[in-house]
PDB file of C-alpha atoms and ligand atoms in Angstrom:
ATOM      1  CA  UNK A 995       0.015  -0.027  -0.015  1.00 66.00           C
ATOM      2  CA  UNK A 996       1.310   3.469  -0.851  1.00 63.00           C
ATOM      3  CA  UNK A 997       0.937   6.666   1.093  1.00 59.00           C
ATOM      4  CA  UNK A 998      -1.778   7.611  -1.379  1.00 76.00           C
ATOM      5  CA  UNK A 999      -3.683   4.650   0.164  1.00 86.00           C
ATOM      6  CA  UNK A1000      -3.692   2.835  -3.246  1.00 94.00           C
ATOM      7  CA  UNK A1001      -2.472  -0.662  -3.697  1.00 97.00           C
ATOM      8  CA  UNK A1002       0.841  -1.072  -5.472  1.00 98.00           C
ATOM      9  CA  UNK A1003       0.669  -2.937  -8.820  1.00 98.00           C
ATOM     10  CA  UNK A1004       3.931  -4.147 -10.286  1.00 98.00           C
ATOM     11  CA  UNK A1005       3.620  -4.942 -14.050  1.00 98.00           C
ATOM     12  CA  UNK A1006       6.103  -7.362 -15.792  1.00 98.00           C
ATOM     13  CA  UNK A1007       6.512  -6.792 -19.536  1.00 98.00           C
ATOM     14  CA  UNK A1008       8.769  -7.966 -22.365  1.00 98.00           C
ATOM     15  CA  UNK A1009       7.656  -5.818 -25.310  1.00 97.00           C
ATOM     16  CA  UNK A1010       5.136  -3.223 -26.692  1.00 97.00           C
ATOM     17  CA  UNK A1011       3.258  -2.825 -23.460  1.00 98.00           C
ATOM     18  CA  UNK A1012      -0.215  -2.141 -24.963  1.00 97.00           C
ATOM     19  CA  UNK A1013      -1.656  -4.098 -21.990  1.00 98.00           C
ATOM     20  CA  UNK A1014       0.444  -2.145 -19.642  1.00 98.00           C
ATOM     21  CA  UNK A1015      -0.868   0.910 -21.274  1.00 98.00           C
ATOM     22  CA  UNK A1016      -4.512  -0.223 -20.632  1.00 98.00           C
ATOM     23  CA  UNK A1017      -3.706  -0.565 -16.903  1.00 98.00           C
ATOM     24  CA  UNK A1018      -1.966   2.802 -16.763  1.00 98.00           C
ATOM     25  CA  UNK A1019      -4.922   4.473 -18.579  1.00 98.00           C
ATOM     26  CA  UNK A1020      -7.470   2.782 -16.196  1.00 98.00           C
ATOM     27  CA  UNK A1021      -5.661   3.901 -13.135  1.00 97.00           C
ATOM     28  CA  UNK A1022      -5.550   7.411 -14.478  1.00 97.00           C
ATOM     29  CA  UNK A1023      -9.305   7.320 -15.461  1.00 97.00           C
ATOM     30  CA  UNK A1024     -10.256   5.833 -12.148  1.00 96.00           C
ATOM     31  CA  UNK A1025     -11.651   2.573 -13.737  1.00 98.00           C
ATOM     32  CA  UNK A1026      -9.016   0.956 -11.441  1.00 97.00           C
ATOM     33  CA  UNK A1027      -9.865   3.108  -8.346  1.00 96.00           C
ATOM     34  CA  UNK A1028      -7.757   1.429  -5.623  1.00 96.00           C
ATOM     35  CA  UNK A1029      -4.425   0.774  -7.281  1.00 97.00           C
ATOM     36  CA  UNK A1030      -1.605   2.345  -9.191  1.00 97.00           C
ATOM     37  CA  UNK A1031       1.288   1.089 -11.294  1.00 98.00           C
ATOM     38  CA  UNK A1032       4.216   1.353  -8.783  1.00 98.00           C
ATOM     39  CA  UNK A1033       6.832  -0.026 -11.070  1.00 98.00           C
ATOM     40  CA  UNK A1034       7.396  -1.777 -14.470  1.00 98.00           C
ATOM     41  CA  UNK A1035       9.934  -4.420 -14.894  1.00 98.00           C
ATOM     42  CA  UNK A1036      10.909  -5.584 -18.442  1.00 98.00           C
ATOM     43  CA  UNK A1037      12.855  -8.623 -19.407  1.00 98.00           C
ATOM     44  CA  UNK A1038      14.067  -6.723 -22.547  1.00 98.00           C
ATOM     45  CA  UNK A1039      15.890  -3.365 -22.637  1.00 96.00           C
ATOM     46  CA  UNK A1040      14.432  -1.196 -25.240  1.00 96.00           C
ATOM     47  CA  UNK A1041      10.934  -2.614 -24.741  1.00 98.00           C
ATOM     48  CA  UNK A1042       8.457   0.007 -25.898  1.00 98.00           C
ATOM     49  CA  UNK A1043       6.592  -0.582 -22.746  1.00 98.00           C
ATOM     50  CA  UNK A1044       9.447   1.021 -20.869  1.00 98.00           C
ATOM     51  CA  UNK A1045       8.782   4.202 -22.740  1.00 98.00           C
ATOM     52  CA  UNK A1046       5.034   3.977 -21.906  1.00 98.00           C
ATOM     53  CA  UNK A1047       6.029   3.701 -18.263  1.00 98.00           C
ATOM     54  CA  UNK A1048       8.464   6.613 -18.242  1.00 98.00           C
ATOM     55  CA  UNK A1049       5.885   8.835 -19.968  1.00 98.00           C
ATOM     56  CA  UNK A1050       3.583   8.098 -17.102  1.00 98.00           C
ATOM     57  CA  UNK A1051       6.408   8.705 -14.597  1.00 97.00           C
ATOM     58  CA  UNK A1052       6.402   5.168 -13.425  1.00 98.00           C
ATOM     59  CA  UNK A1053       9.819   3.806 -12.191  1.00 98.00           C
ATOM     60  CA  UNK A1054      11.124   1.000 -14.518  1.00 98.00           C
ATOM     61  CA  UNK A1055      13.793  -1.700 -14.074  1.00 98.00           C
ATOM     62  CA  UNK A1056      15.235  -4.246 -16.723  1.00 98.00           C
ATOM     63  CA  UNK A1057      15.952  -7.790 -15.599  1.00 98.00           C
ATOM     64  CA  UNK A1058      17.604  -9.573 -18.503  1.00 98.00           C
ATOM     65  CA  UNK A1059      18.075 -13.415 -18.768  1.00 97.00           C
ATOM     66  CA  UNK A1060      20.786 -12.794 -21.237  1.00 96.00           C
ATOM     67  CA  UNK A1061      22.891 -11.126 -18.496  1.00 97.00           C
ATOM     68  CA  UNK A1062      22.735 -14.448 -16.574  1.00 98.00           C
ATOM     69  CA  UNK A1063      23.597 -16.517 -19.751  1.00 97.00           C
ATOM     70  CA  UNK A1064      26.624 -14.468 -20.556  1.00 97.00           C
ATOM     71  CA  UNK A1065      29.633 -16.713 -21.224  1.00 96.00           C
ATOM     72  CA  UNK A1066      27.686 -19.977 -21.020  1.00 97.00           C
ATOM     73  CA  UNK A1067      27.498 -21.718 -24.290  1.00 97.00           C
ATOM     74  CA  UNK A1068      24.049 -22.855 -25.473  1.00 95.00           C
ATOM     75  CA  UNK A1069      25.226 -26.566 -25.232  1.00 97.00           C
ATOM     76  CA  UNK A1070      25.868 -26.225 -21.498  1.00 97.00           C
ATOM     77  CA  UNK A1071      22.295 -27.025 -20.682  1.00 97.00           C
ATOM     78  CA  UNK A1072      22.769 -27.624 -16.862  1.00 97.00           C
ATOM     79  CA  UNK A1073      24.708 -24.454 -16.448  1.00 97.00           C
ATOM     80  CA  UNK A1074      22.010 -22.478 -18.368  1.00 97.00           C
ATOM     81  CA  UNK A1075      19.335 -23.993 -16.217  1.00 97.00           C
ATOM     82  CA  UNK A1076      21.261 -22.796 -13.043  1.00 98.00           C
ATOM     83  CA  UNK A1077      21.640 -19.369 -14.623  1.00 98.00           C
ATOM     84  CA  UNK A1078      17.866 -19.305 -15.374  1.00 97.00           C
ATOM     85  CA  UNK A1079      17.160 -20.276 -11.729  1.00 98.00           C
ATOM     86  CA  UNK A1080      19.349 -17.531 -10.493  1.00 98.00           C
ATOM     87  CA  UNK A1081      17.547 -15.046 -12.891  1.00 98.00           C
ATOM     88  CA  UNK A1082      14.272 -16.052 -11.181  1.00 98.00           C
ATOM     89  CA  UNK A1083      15.711 -16.058  -7.634  1.00 98.00           C
ATOM     90  CA  UNK A1084      17.241 -12.614  -7.988  1.00 98.00           C
ATOM     91  CA  UNK A1085      14.237 -11.127  -9.685  1.00 98.00           C
ATOM     92  CA  UNK A1086      12.062 -12.233  -6.587  1.00 98.00           C
ATOM     93  CA  UNK A1087      14.688 -10.801  -4.238  1.00 98.00           C
ATOM     94  CA  UNK A1088      14.592  -7.402  -6.125  1.00 98.00           C
ATOM     95  CA  UNK A1089      10.779  -7.432  -6.033  1.00 98.00           C
ATOM     96  CA  UNK A1090      10.790  -8.105  -2.212  1.00 98.00           C
ATOM     97  CA  UNK A1091      12.960  -5.186  -1.445  1.00 98.00           C
ATOM     98  CA  UNK A1092      10.839  -2.963   0.759  1.00 96.00           C
ATOM     99  CA  UNK A1093      10.939   0.073  -1.540  1.00 96.00           C
ATOM    100  CA  UNK A1094       9.822  -2.306  -4.399  1.00 97.00           C
ATOM    101  CA  UNK A1095       7.292  -4.666  -2.802  1.00 97.00           C
ATOM    102  CA  UNK A1096       4.031  -4.585  -4.468  1.00 98.00           C
ATOM    103  CA  UNK A1097       0.550  -5.757  -3.393  1.00 98.00           C
ATOM    104  CA  UNK A1098      -0.182  -7.328  -6.769  1.00 98.00           C
ATOM    105  CA  UNK A1099       2.081  -8.506  -9.723  1.00 98.00           C
ATOM    106  CA  UNK A1100       0.499  -8.462 -13.255  1.00 98.00           C
ATOM    107  CA  UNK A1101       2.322 -10.316 -16.088  1.00 98.00           C
ATOM    108  CA  UNK A1102       1.345  -8.377 -19.219  1.00 98.00           C
ATOM    109  CA  UNK A1103       3.200  -9.819 -22.081  1.00 96.00           C
ATOM    110  CA  UNK A1104       6.013 -11.137 -19.884  1.00 97.00           C
ATOM    111  CA  UNK A1105       7.616 -13.890 -22.055  1.00 95.00           C
ATOM    112  CA  UNK A1106       9.792 -15.746 -19.611  1.00 95.00           C
ATOM    113  CA  UNK A1107       8.781 -18.737 -17.626  1.00 95.00           C
ATOM    114  CA  UNK A1108       8.614 -17.871 -13.856  1.00 96.00           C
ATOM    115  CA  UNK A1109       9.933 -20.849 -11.996  1.00 96.00           C
ATOM    116  CA  UNK A1110       9.391 -21.923  -8.289  1.00 96.00           C
ATOM    117  CA  UNK A1111      12.608 -19.993  -7.558  1.00 97.00           C
ATOM    118  CA  UNK A1112      10.665 -16.884  -8.285  1.00 98.00           C
ATOM    119  CA  UNK A1113       7.189 -18.036  -7.191  1.00 97.00           C
ATOM    120  CA  UNK A1114       8.107 -19.537  -3.871  1.00 97.00           C
ATOM    121  CA  UNK A1115       9.599 -16.418  -2.196  1.00 97.00           C
ATOM    122  CA  UNK A1116       6.592 -14.439  -3.466  1.00 97.00           C
ATOM    123  CA  UNK A1117       3.942 -16.757  -2.090  1.00 96.00           C
ATOM    124  CA  UNK A1118       2.291 -13.911  -0.178  1.00 96.00           C
ATOM    125  CA  UNK A1119       1.824 -11.766  -3.252  1.00 97.00           C
ATOM    126  CA  UNK A1120      -0.809 -12.623  -5.841  1.00 97.00           C
ATOM    127  CA  UNK A1121       0.525 -12.903  -9.373  1.00 98.00           C
ATOM    128  CA  UNK A1122      -1.797 -12.865 -12.340  1.00 98.00           C
ATOM    129  CA  UNK A1123      -1.056 -13.441 -16.072  1.00 97.00           C
ATOM    130  CA  UNK A1124      -2.731 -12.517 -19.341  1.00 97.00           C
ATOM    131  CA  UNK A1125      -2.773 -15.470 -21.731  1.00 96.00           C
ATOM    132  CA  UNK A1126      -4.430 -15.273 -25.145  1.00 97.00           C
ATOM    133  CA  UNK A1127      -6.190 -18.662 -25.105  1.00 97.00           C
ATOM    134  CA  UNK A1128      -9.016 -20.274 -23.185  1.00 97.00           C
ATOM    135  CA  UNK A1129      -8.352 -22.386 -20.006  1.00 95.00           C
ATOM    136  CA  UNK A1130      -6.701 -25.639 -20.747  1.00 92.00           C
ATOM    137  CA  UNK A1131      -6.085 -24.839 -24.443  1.00 92.00           C
ATOM    138  CA  UNK A1132      -2.926 -23.708 -26.094  1.00 94.00           C
ATOM    139  CA  UNK A1133      -0.693 -23.115 -23.140  1.00 92.00           C
ATOM    140  CA  UNK A1134       2.710 -21.678 -23.970  1.00 91.00           C
ATOM    141  CA  UNK A1135       3.891 -19.649 -26.915  1.00 92.00           C
ATOM    142  CA  UNK A1136       2.087 -18.751 -30.147  1.00 96.00           C
ATOM    143  CA  UNK A1137      -1.344 -19.383 -28.485  1.00 97.00           C
ATOM    144  CA  UNK A1138      -3.088 -16.919 -30.881  1.00 97.00           C
ATOM    145  CA  UNK A1139      -1.713 -18.540 -33.946  1.00 98.00           C
ATOM    146  CA  UNK A1140      -2.401 -22.061 -32.650  1.00 98.00           C
ATOM    147  CA  UNK A1141      -6.038 -21.202 -31.807  1.00 97.00           C
ATOM    148  CA  UNK A1142      -6.587 -19.528 -35.154  1.00 98.00           C
ATOM    149  CA  UNK A1143      -5.091 -22.599 -37.046  1.00 97.00           C
ATOM    150  CA  UNK A1144      -7.366 -24.923 -34.995  1.00 97.00           C
ATOM    151  CA  UNK A1145     -10.337 -22.824 -35.888  1.00 97.00           C
ATOM    152  CA  UNK A1146      -9.484 -22.807 -39.594  1.00 97.00           C
ATOM    153  CA  UNK A1147      -9.353 -26.615 -39.355  1.00 96.00           C
ATOM    154  CA  UNK A1148     -12.754 -26.710 -37.868  1.00 95.00           C
ATOM    155  CA  UNK A1149     -11.240 -28.355 -34.662  1.00 96.00           C
ATOM    156  CA  UNK A1150     -12.592 -25.581 -32.388  1.00 96.00           C
ATOM    157  CA  UNK A1151     -15.123 -22.807 -32.738  1.00 97.00           C
ATOM    158  CA  UNK A1152     -14.178 -20.658 -29.794  1.00 97.00           C
ATOM    159  CA  UNK A1153     -11.002 -18.700 -29.072  1.00 97.00           C
ATOM    160  CA  UNK A1154     -10.360 -15.991 -26.574  1.00 97.00           C
ATOM    161  CA  UNK A1155      -8.213 -14.780 -23.588  1.00 98.00           C
ATOM    162  CA  UNK A1156      -7.976 -15.416 -19.910  1.00 97.00           C
ATOM    163  CA  UNK A1157      -6.515 -13.837 -16.794  1.00 98.00           C
ATOM    164  CA  UNK A1158      -5.265 -16.441 -14.585  1.00 97.00           C
ATOM    165  CA  UNK A1159      -3.281 -17.062 -11.289  1.00 96.00           C
ATOM    166  CA  UNK A1160       0.326 -17.768 -12.031  1.00 96.00           C
ATOM    167  CA  UNK A1161       1.605 -21.142 -10.871  1.00 93.00           C
ATOM    168  CA  UNK A1162       4.614 -23.183 -11.804  1.00 90.00           C
ATOM    169  CA  UNK A1163       2.743 -25.016 -14.538  1.00 89.00           C
ATOM    170  CA  UNK A1164       2.855 -22.537 -17.447  1.00 88.00           C
ATOM    171  CA  UNK A1165      -0.445 -20.925 -18.334  1.00 89.00           C
ATOM    172  CA  UNK A1166      -2.413 -23.413 -16.073  1.00 89.00           C
ATOM    173  CA  UNK A1167      -3.355 -21.464 -12.885  1.00 91.00           C
ATOM    174  CA  UNK A1168      -7.006 -20.901 -12.081  1.00 94.00           C
ATOM    175  CA  UNK A1169      -8.707 -18.298 -14.235  1.00 96.00           C
ATOM    176  CA  UNK A1170      -9.948 -15.085 -12.742  1.00 96.00           C
ATOM    177  CA  UNK A1171     -11.686 -14.083 -15.903  1.00 97.00           C
ATOM    178  CA  UNK A1172     -12.298 -15.477 -19.389  1.00 98.00           C
ATOM    179  CA  UNK A1173     -13.374 -13.671 -22.442  1.00 98.00           C
ATOM    180  CA  UNK A1174     -14.407 -15.792 -25.434  1.00 98.00           C
ATOM    181  CA  UNK A1175     -14.366 -15.065 -29.104  1.00 97.00           C
ATOM    182  CA  UNK A1176     -16.088 -16.875 -31.954  1.00 97.00           C
ATOM    183  CA  UNK A1177     -13.550 -18.157 -34.500  1.00 97.00           C
ATOM    184  CA  UNK A1178     -14.506 -17.030 -38.010  1.00 95.00           C
ATOM    185  CA  UNK A1179     -13.381 -19.236 -40.910  1.00 93.00           C
ATOM    186  CA  UNK A1180     -13.553 -16.350 -43.307  1.00 94.00           C
ATOM    187  CA  UNK A1181     -11.135 -14.029 -41.267  1.00 97.00           C
ATOM    188  CA  UNK A1182      -7.317 -13.823 -41.590  1.00 98.00           C
ATOM    189  CA  UNK A1183      -4.988 -14.365 -38.673  1.00 98.00           C
ATOM    190  CA  UNK A1184      -4.280 -10.636 -38.637  1.00 98.00           C
ATOM    191  CA  UNK A1185      -7.998  -9.962 -38.187  1.00 98.00           C
ATOM    192  CA  UNK A1186      -8.392 -12.563 -35.461  1.00 98.00           C
ATOM    193  CA  UNK A1187      -5.242 -11.268 -33.746  1.00 97.00           C
ATOM    194  CA  UNK A1188      -6.623  -7.742 -33.736  1.00 97.00           C
ATOM    195  CA  UNK A1189      -9.894  -8.868 -32.005  1.00 98.00           C
ATOM    196  CA  UNK A1190      -7.756 -10.780 -29.477  1.00 98.00           C
ATOM    197  CA  UNK A1191      -5.763  -7.705 -28.620  1.00 97.00           C
ATOM    198  CA  UNK A1192      -8.866  -5.667 -28.177  1.00 96.00           C
ATOM    199  CA  UNK A1193     -10.349  -8.067 -25.653  1.00 98.00           C
ATOM    200  CA  UNK A1194      -6.848  -8.488 -23.884  1.00 98.00           C
ATOM    201  CA  UNK A1195      -6.920  -4.760 -23.052  1.00 97.00           C
ATOM    202  CA  UNK A1196     -10.315  -5.191 -21.480  1.00 97.00           C
ATOM    203  CA  UNK A1197      -9.356  -8.375 -19.700  1.00 98.00           C
ATOM    204  CA  UNK A1198      -6.100  -7.221 -18.297  1.00 98.00           C
ATOM    205  CA  UNK A1199      -8.007  -4.319 -16.678  1.00 98.00           C
ATOM    206  CA  UNK A1200     -11.015  -6.281 -15.460  1.00 98.00           C
ATOM    207  CA  UNK A1201      -8.644  -9.076 -14.148  1.00 98.00           C
ATOM    208  CA  UNK A1202      -6.569  -6.501 -12.308  1.00 98.00           C
ATOM    209  CA  UNK A1203      -9.649  -4.988 -10.675  1.00 98.00           C
ATOM    210  CA  UNK A1204     -10.701  -8.561  -9.558  1.00 98.00           C
ATOM    211  CA  UNK A1205      -7.347  -9.255  -8.087  1.00 97.00           C
ATOM    212  CA  UNK A1206      -7.272  -6.002  -6.206  1.00 97.00           C
ATOM    213  CA  UNK A1207     -10.840  -6.502  -4.945  1.00 96.00           C
ATOM    214  CA  UNK A1208      -9.653  -9.940  -3.483  1.00 94.00           C
ATOM    215  CA  UNK A1209      -6.888  -8.012  -1.622  1.00 92.00           C
ATOM    216  CA  UNK A1210      -9.219  -5.705   0.132  1.00 89.00           C
ATOM    217  CA  UNK A1211     -11.866  -8.277   1.084  1.00 85.00           C
TER     218      UNK A1211
HETATM  219  C1  LIG B1710      -0.099 -10.080 -25.858  1.00 56.83           C
HETATM  220  O1  LIG B1710      -0.739 -10.560 -27.030  1.00 56.83           O
HETATM  221  C2  LIG B1710      -0.108 -11.174 -24.854  1.00 56.83           C
HETATM  222  O2  LIG B1710      -1.193 -12.045 -24.907  1.00 56.83           O
HETATM  223  C3  LIG B1710       1.178 -11.899 -25.236  1.00 56.83           C
HETATM  224  O3  LIG B1710       2.067 -10.838 -25.534  1.00 56.83           O
HETATM  225  C4  LIG B1710       1.303  -9.753 -25.970  1.00 56.83           C
HETATM  226  C5  LIG B1710       1.747  -8.644 -25.196  1.00 56.83           C
HETATM  227  O4  LIG B1710       1.406  -7.524 -25.800  1.00 56.83           O
HETATM  228  N1  LIG B1710       1.632 -12.726 -24.148  1.00 56.83           N
HETATM  229  P1  LIG B1710       1.749  -6.090 -25.134  1.00 56.83           P
HETATM  230  O5  LIG B1710       3.303  -6.099 -24.852  1.00 56.83           O
HETATM  231  O6  LIG B1710       0.940  -5.976 -23.852  1.00 56.83           O
HETATM  232  O7  LIG B1710       1.401  -5.086 -26.182  1.00 56.83           O
END
């Protein structure tokens, strides 16, 4: 909680940050009435989402996996896994520093798997994630494309997005909110993707509101 009496929302990003922008805008408009974005952490330097945060005077930090991999050849799988665990562990330590500690963590286009080395130290802090697929379908990367392809083959008729609790199993935590979309045979991937992004921007705000409400209950 900040001195403004608002809950602190830490947003994790890796890219454009359009979902981060939706949260920022909703905090400014009052749609999110009891929280504010206290910090943005990006896994990539130069992510446009960092510019969005800076424009909104939100502190930013970059936490790069590549820095942990430096000097470890790709073939050294075990050493890379250890480096990845250290990346997770130190990200949690950074977040838990008193000046950074949030009330809620929102993964908005964060593209690196968060392991138990990250999740366990943060057990007391709710972590939610936006995933552009329905519960139990298309966990992992390229979910939008995979859902679209399945629709084109007539295997499914519904796509959509969800906001879910982050657990060790990727994209499998309990959903807080699901928004469905009808898959249309006649549309292109780009058209479907555009509709997905539109409902993502609603879902990320509505999911953040739900998570904040749970904190004040
Ligand atoms: C979104 O499509 C999200 O579903 C996926 O990455 C994208 C993030 O977009 N994980 P942005 O960085 O919020 O614009």
